[in-house]
Amino acid sequence: MAEPIMENSRAARPDQHALLAPLLSLTDVSKRYGKLNVLNNLNLHVRPGEIYGFLGRNGAGKSTAIRLMMGISSPSAGTVSVFGEPMKGSRCAKARRHIGFVAQEQSFYPWMTPKRLGKFMRGLYPDWSDERYKALLTRFDLPLNRKAGGFSGGMKARLALSMALAARPKLLILDEPTAGMDPVARREFLSLVKTEVASSDTTVFFSTHLVGDIESLADRIGILDGGRLVYEGSLQQLSERTACFSAIVTPDTDAFPLDELAGHPYEVIRAGGGTAEQMVVLRWLADNRPVIAAADLPAGWRETALSLEDIFVAMILHQH
Amino acid sequence: MVTLTFLKKELVEHGLAIAALVIAVMVALFITLARQQNQEFSISPLEILNFALFTFIPLAAFILGNRLIERDYRSKAQLFTESLPTRRFIPVFIKYLLGAFVVLGLMLVTLVMAARYASVVDSITPAYFGLLALKTLSVALLYWAIMFAISLSGHLRLLLYVLLLGTIYYLLTTRSVDVTDFGPFALLMDGTLAYERVQVPLKALQETWAMTAAFSAIGFLIALWHEGSMAEVLARPMARRDYLMIGFIVAAFLTVLGILEKEPTPDPFPIDTRYQIKSERHAITAAYLDDAAKSNAELVVAGLDSDIDRLQATVGPVDLAPSYLVHSDTLQPWEFIATSADGPLLYGNMITAQHYDRVVFRTTVLHQLLLATSGGRAVFEHFHWFLDGYTRHLTEASTAASTTGEREASREELLARAVISYEVLGNETDLIRQWQSIADRLGYASAESLAYSALMYLQELEGEVVIDELASRWLISSFERDTRASLRRWRQGVEAEFKAVTGIDWNDFMAGWRAWLPGIASNPGVAQRVDALNYRAGSVAIIENDLAGELLLGSFASTENRLPAAEDFEFLDTPPALPGDDNSSVDEHVCILNYSAATAFDTEMDFVFDDFEESPCGEDPFTVFDYNIAGSGDRLYITAEVRLPAFHQPIRLHAERVTVP
């Protein structure tokens, strides 16, 4: 398996986040269930105010990592720190007072109405705001006095987000909150997250397997595969440093001239194709990517734009 | 704050259910107290504590466990709960405390109410109340701990409830394990829960507390083990492997019970070694207790040795329980009391026993031995008649401990009894289909004589070997719980099996036997005894008498004389005249009426009469006695019997169940 690619975000996108101590850190974290290694020396740091997109395929270990961050599970090795304190023992409960959490499957106490849930949560979160909660419920168009057990998946997700935000959390953890939503509900939910987060200084950790969920949100992303990060950096960097060249195969088509790129450190993420088309996807390892004019490419080859999802898929396939 | 929030959540969620439960328990409590006050034999209202601990307190704990815990896990809200700012332990602990509080509260209210009622007539001191509280609350808390642990077991809980009830039932019924001195069983079972005022049952309390701690720990372990994943997994619906596991657990449970069920070797029945005779060949011990009984006891033991040798030579090795014979000089020569210790235990009068009585003694032992070997089942089989006849056949055929004359006389008496019994019953007698009613009407001695005579007839037809073959097939293979043989018998019937062994159709055999039986009366020894009995019929009735209250009457008649019908009794001012018979032996006839309260399932074997009345028939064949121990509508089993010197045991002529007017 290839070494993880760690982009220097300060260099790529210098901003104030990089200067602050991480709010959430996973250092050399491993998690084993019996003989199964779910997380393997995971290193991940989220700085205050950041929106961190946590990408990975289903089963990559994202939910396990989030359980560790929440202190619901303990790591087999390594350290998980939230707000600068290790998530251990009684500190977990203390830290969770300032964490908003939206789980993949929303299962509240089904007999409680949003109103009752609000009263319940008020006793648990010191920064809880009834006004904000009511405003969010109104905004999210959620009935106050209907039992949550009867809500649809989208309604439950909006209710969970309302509760999470009403607690005025310093850290908001979203674990695939849009899973199972239809496209309209998903877009609506993401829009709500974006709006609400924009108006606060909450740090957001957004886990998803859908690149589109975080494309317009995340300051930085981490791509998890096989229990370890295979990429960490900004989406912009990921996009800028990835280049895709393709050619329609004809008898005159030459091979892509990788030798000529020797002066520019790169990594081939994908090379090959079928009898009809050849493709080469490269990752530039230096800060400044070379500019390759179309005229400099061999006959038949051209540079093709890749979506973030294409890059994500290519990277995951490259790891395997 | 967090704790309070979770407590509020539980109260909001379960408050109504808990209130309903409290009201239901209160209603049950008041009804129980009211019923208890009206009970005839009640000593104190504190007796309801036992009742409460057997009924509504465990029921309340069960309902609470289901509501507080199982319902919560089933709603799949675990991840939500765990993501809240609290330790995983807290929500579970709140549930535990709330459940314990409610169960203990209900128990305490029950105790206070019972003590309040009891204090009207009893002194309920603080120490007494404290002791009651300590015992009842300890048991109630154990109930809650058990329900708490099982409720956390998710989809396995039903299995665990079944196993729990099965285990309790097993522990309370088996003789392999004695739990009556242990923990909660000792607190509940020994009857001192409500009445012991002074002694603190520390050992039982400590064991109960230890069990409570263990079940509570198991509950918390399930809830917290592997970061709560075990309880979460258990809350899911059962998968195929869960069904497999349940099957495995049930099989293992039954296997363990099967192993435990093998009863331990009991201590031998205590017999004074200074007055005992032990067989060297078999597990037979006789306690003669009086030097005058020693010689007869020796004869009985020697005879039984011979009988068992013969039995084992015929049917092969049989695992027979130890037998105990005990002399009792309060019994009549013809009376035996058959009971059981760790094997058959028979009381009889060995001083007065003549040869015939000793044979009866041995027969009864053999009968009890084979019956015990079948687990008591043989008397419910269609070959019950054979068991009765065969045991007598063995003892009568034995040459041990007897002279030829004694054996001949015994056999003649037995056959004479069979002839008389057949005359009493009529000519439709069938030993398989009517055996239970024959034995009920004539008593064991006469029924046995009929079965014995049938085997004599069979021996004449086919020889000794078929009797042994039937014994082997019916008595031994069945006693060894041969399921295939039982199924085959159920399918084919005993008659078919009889034909398979003897080659004779059962109906033909019965017809032949009925024709053969009167013929043996031509034997002088038999005829003399048959002729000695002047009566062939009896009747009984209960009539109302203004002066003497209820009267129980019996009459006896020869074959030529009509018995008075029940309605005739009330018109009789004096007993009817004797049947015309100048036989001098009339004076030696004793007419007896026995009676006992009748139950639905009494049999001739376990009937011990409550009372009897006898008078010489020669003077008054019409036995009368005052009857005043039963109430109107009660059922009585009454027999009319005659005792005379020609027979060692009374001959029953009539038996009837009568309702007191």
Coordinates of N, CA and C in Angstrom, one line a residue, chain B residues 28-135:
Chain B
A28 N -54.2 -5.9 44.6 CA -53.9 -7.3 44.9 C -53.6 -7.5 46.4
L29 N -52.9 -6.5 47.0 CA -52.6 -6.6 48.4 C -53.8 -6.5 49.3
F30 N -54.7 -5.6 49.0 CA -56.0 -5.5 49.8 C -56.8 -6.7 49.6
I31 N -56.9 -7.2 48.4 CA -57.7 -8.5 48.2 C -57.1 -9.6 49.0
T32 N -55.7 -9.7 48.9 CA -55.1 -10.8 49.6 C -55.3 -10.7 51.1
L33 N -55.2 -9.4 51.6 CA -55.4 -9.2 53.1 C -56.9 -9.6 53.5
A34 N -57.8 -9.2 52.6 CA -59.2 -9.5 52.9 C -59.5 -11.0 52.9
R35 N -58.9 -11.6 51.9 CA -59.1 -13.1 51.8 C -58.4 -13.8 53.0
Q36 N -57.3 -13.3 53.3 CA -56.5 -13.9 54.4 C -57.3 -13.8 55.7
Q37 N -58.0 -12.7 55.9 CA -58.7 -12.5 57.2 C -59.9 -13.4 57.3
N38 N -60.4 -13.8 56.1 CA -61.6 -14.7 56.1 C -61.2 -16.2 56.1
Q39 N -59.9 -16.4 56.0 CA -59.5 -17.8 56.0 C -59.6 -18.5 57.3
E40 N -60.1 -19.7 57.3 CA -60.4 -20.4 58.5 C -59.2 -20.7 59.3
F41 N -58.1 -21.1 58.7 CA -57.0 -21.6 59.4 C -55.8 -20.6 59.4
S42 N -56.1 -19.4 59.1 CA -55.0 -18.4 59.1 C -54.6 -18.0 60.5
I43 N -53.3 -17.8 60.7 CA -52.9 -17.4 62.0 C -52.6 -15.9 62.1
S44 N -52.0 -15.4 61.0 CA -51.6 -14.0 61.1 C -51.6 -13.4 59.7
P45 N -52.0 -12.1 59.6 CA -51.9 -11.5 58.3 C -50.5 -11.4 57.7
L46 N -49.5 -11.7 58.5 CA -48.1 -11.7 58.0 C -47.9 -12.8 57.1
E47 N -48.8 -13.8 57.1 CA -48.7 -14.9 56.2 C -48.7 -14.5 54.7
I48 N -49.3 -13.3 54.5 CA -49.3 -12.8 53.1 C -48.0 -12.5 52.5
L49 N -47.0 -12.3 53.4 CA -45.6 -12.0 52.9 C -45.1 -13.1 52.0
N50 N -45.3 -14.3 52.4 CA -44.9 -15.4 51.6 C -45.6 -15.4 50.2
F51 N -47.0 -15.2 50.3 CA -47.8 -15.1 49.1 C -47.3 -14.0 48.2
A52 N -47.0 -12.8 48.8 CA -46.5 -11.7 48.0 C -45.2 -12.0 47.3
L53 N -44.3 -12.7 48.0 CA -43.0 -13.0 47.4 C -43.1 -14.1 46.4
F54 N -44.2 -14.9 46.4 CA -44.3 -15.9 45.4 C -45.1 -15.4 44.2
T55 N -45.9 -14.3 44.3 CA -46.7 -13.9 43.2 C -46.4 -12.4 42.8
F56 N -47.0 -11.4 43.4 CA -47.0 -10.1 42.7 C -45.7 -9.4 42.8
I57 N -44.8 -9.7 43.8 CA -43.5 -9.0 43.9 C -42.6 -9.5 42.7
P58 N -42.5 -10.8 42.5 CA -41.7 -11.2 41.3 C -42.3 -10.8 40.0
L59 N -43.7 -10.7 40.0 CA -44.4 -10.3 38.7 C -44.0 -8.8 38.5
A60 N -44.1 -8.0 39.6 CA -43.7 -6.6 39.4 C -42.3 -6.4 39.0
A61 N -41.4 -7.2 39.5 CA -40.0 -7.1 39.1 C -39.8 -7.5 37.6
F62 N -40.6 -8.5 37.2 CA -40.6 -8.9 35.8 C -41.1 -7.7 34.9
I63 N -42.2 -7.2 35.3 CA -42.8 -6.1 34.4 C -41.8 -4.9 34.4
L64 N -41.2 -4.6 35.5 CA -40.3 -3.4 35.6 C -39.0 -3.7 34.7
G65 N -38.5 -4.9 34.8 CA -37.4 -5.2 34.0 C -37.7 -5.1 32.5
N66 N -38.9 -5.5 32.1 CA -39.3 -5.4 30.7 C -39.4 -4.0 30.3
R67 N -40.0 -3.2 31.2 CA -40.3 -1.8 30.8 C -39.0 -0.9 30.8
L68 N -38.3 -1.0 31.9 CA -37.2 -0.1 32.1 C -36.0 -0.4 31.2
I69 N -35.8 -1.7 31.0 CA -34.5 -2.1 30.3 C -34.8 -2.6 28.9
E70 N -35.5 -3.7 28.9 CA -35.6 -4.4 27.6 C -36.2 -3.5 26.5
R71 N -37.2 -2.7 26.9 CA -37.9 -1.8 26.0 C -36.9 -0.7 25.4
D72 N -36.1 -0.2 26.3 CA -35.1 0.8 26.0 C -34.1 0.3 24.9
Y73 N -33.6 -1.0 25.2 CA -32.6 -1.5 24.3 C -33.3 -1.9 22.9
R74 N -34.5 -2.3 23.0 CA -35.2 -2.7 21.8 C -35.4 -1.4 20.8
S75 N -35.5 -0.2 21.4 CA -35.7 1.0 20.6 C -34.5 1.4 19.9
K76 N -33.3 0.7 20.1 CA -32.1 0.9 19.3 C -31.6 2.4 19.6
A77 N -31.8 2.9 20.8 CA -31.4 4.2 21.1 C -30.0 4.2 21.8
Q78 N -29.3 3.1 21.7 CA -28.1 3.0 22.5 C -27.0 4.0 22.1
L79 N -26.8 4.1 20.7 CA -25.8 5.0 20.3 C -26.1 6.4 20.7
F80 N -27.4 6.8 20.6 CA -27.8 8.1 21.0 C -27.5 8.3 22.5
T81 N -27.8 7.4 23.3 CA -27.5 7.5 24.7 C -26.0 7.6 25.0
E82 N -25.3 6.8 24.3 CA -23.8 6.7 24.5 C -23.1 8.0 24.0
S83 N -23.8 8.7 23.1 CA -23.2 9.9 22.6 C -23.5 11.1 23.5
L84 N -24.3 10.9 24.5 CA -24.7 12.0 25.4 C -23.6 12.2 26.4
P85 N -23.5 13.4 27.0 CA -22.4 13.7 27.9 C -22.6 13.1 29.3
T86 N -22.5 11.8 29.3 CA -22.5 11.0 30.5 C -21.8 9.8 30.4
R87 N -21.4 9.1 31.5 CA -20.7 7.9 31.4 C -21.7 6.8 31.1
R88 N -21.2 5.7 30.4 CA -22.1 4.7 30.0 C -22.8 4.0 31.2
F89 N -22.2 4.0 32.3 CA -22.7 3.3 33.5 C -24.0 4.0 34.0
I90 N -24.0 5.4 33.9 CA -25.0 6.1 34.6 C -26.5 5.8 34.2
P91 N -26.8 5.8 32.9 CA -28.2 5.4 32.5 C -28.6 4.1 33.0
V92 N -27.7 3.1 32.9 CA -28.0 1.7 33.4 C -28.2 1.7 34.9
F93 N -27.3 2.4 35.6 CA -27.4 2.5 37.0 C -28.7 3.1 37.5
I94 N -29.1 4.2 36.8 CA -30.4 4.9 37.2 C -31.5 3.9 37.0
K95 N -31.5 3.1 35.9 CA -32.6 2.1 35.7 C -32.6 1.1 36.9
Y96 N -31.4 0.7 37.2 CA -31.2 -0.3 38.3 C -31.8 0.2 39.6
L97 N -31.4 1.4 39.9 CA -31.8 2.0 41.2 C -33.4 2.2 41.2
L98 N -33.9 2.7 40.0 CA -35.3 3.0 40.0 C -36.1 1.7 40.1
G99 N -35.7 0.6 39.4 CA -36.3 -0.7 39.5 C -36.3 -1.2 40.9
A100 N -35.1 -1.1 41.5 CA -34.9 -1.6 42.9 C -35.8 -0.8 43.9
F101 N -35.8 0.5 43.7 CA -36.6 1.4 44.5 C -38.1 1.0 44.5
V102 N -38.6 0.7 43.3 CA -40.0 0.4 43.1 C -40.3 -1.0 43.7
V103 N -39.5 -1.9 43.4 CA -39.7 -3.3 43.9 C -39.6 -3.3 45.5
L104 N -38.6 -2.7 46.0 CA -38.4 -2.6 47.4 C -39.6 -1.8 48.1
G105 N -40.0 -0.8 47.4 CA -41.1 0.0 47.9 C -42.4 -0.8 48.0
L106 N -42.6 -1.5 46.9 CA -43.8 -2.4 46.9 C -43.8 -3.4 48.1
M107 N -42.6 -4.0 48.2 CA -42.4 -5.0 49.3 C -42.6 -4.3 50.6
L108 N -42.1 -3.1 50.8 CA -42.1 -2.5 52.1 C -43.6 -2.1 52.4
V109 N -44.3 -1.6 51.4 CA -45.7 -1.3 51.6 C -46.5 -2.5 52.0
T110 N -46.2 -3.6 51.3 CA -46.9 -4.9 51.6 C -46.6 -5.3 53.1
L111 N -45.3 -5.1 53.5 CA -45.0 -5.5 54.8 C -45.6 -4.6 55.8
V112 N -45.7 -3.3 55.6 CA -46.3 -2.3 56.5 C -47.8 -2.6 56.6
M113 N -48.4 -2.9 55.5 CA -49.9 -3.2 55.6 C -50.1 -4.5 56.4
A114 N -49.3 -5.5 56.1 CA -49.5 -6.8 56.8 C -49.3 -6.6 58.2
A115 N -48.2 -5.9 58.6 CA -47.8 -5.7 60.0 C -48.9 -4.8 60.7
R116 N -49.5 -3.9 60.0 CA -50.5 -3.1 60.6 C -51.8 -3.9 60.9
Y117 N -52.1 -4.8 60.0 CA -53.3 -5.7 60.3 C -52.9 -6.7 61.4
A118 N -51.7 -7.2 61.3 CA -51.3 -8.2 62.3 C -51.2 -7.5 63.7
S119 N -50.9 -6.3 63.8 CA -50.7 -5.6 65.1 C -51.9 -5.6 65.9
V120 N -53.1 -5.8 65.3 CA -54.4 -5.8 66.0 C -54.3 -6.9 67.1
V121 N -53.8 -8.0 66.7 CA -53.8 -9.1 67.7 C -52.4 -9.6 68.1
D122 N -51.4 -9.0 67.5 CA -50.0 -9.4 67.7 C -49.1 -8.2 68.1
S123 N -48.1 -8.5 68.8 CA -47.1 -7.5 69.1 C -46.1 -7.4 68.0
I124 N -46.1 -6.4 67.2 CA -45.1 -6.2 66.2 C -44.1 -5.2 66.7
T125 N -43.1 -5.8 67.3 CA -42.0 -4.9 67.9 C -41.1 -4.4 66.8
P126 N -40.4 -3.3 67.0 CA -39.5 -2.8 66.0 C -38.5 -3.9 65.5
A127 N -38.0 -4.7 66.5 CA -37.0 -5.7 66.1 C -37.7 -6.8 65.2
Y128 N -38.9 -7.1 65.5 CA -39.6 -8.1 64.7 C -39.9 -7.6 63.3
F129 N -40.3 -6.3 63.3 CA -40.6 -5.7 62.0 C -39.3 -5.6 61.2
G130 N -38.2 -5.2 61.9 CA -36.9 -5.1 61.2 C -36.4 -6.4 60.6
L131 N -36.7 -7.5 61.4 CA -36.3 -8.8 60.9 C -37.1 -9.2 59.7
L132 N -38.4 -8.9 59.8 CA -39.3 -9.2 58.6 C -38.8 -8.4 57.4
A133 N -38.5 -7.1 57.6 CA -38.1 -6.3 56.5 C -36.8 -6.8 55.9
L134 N -35.9 -7.2 56.8 CA -34.5 -7.6 56.3 C -34.7 -8.9 55.4
K135 N -35.6 -9.8 55.8 CA -35.8 -11.0 55.0 C -36.5 -10.7 53.7

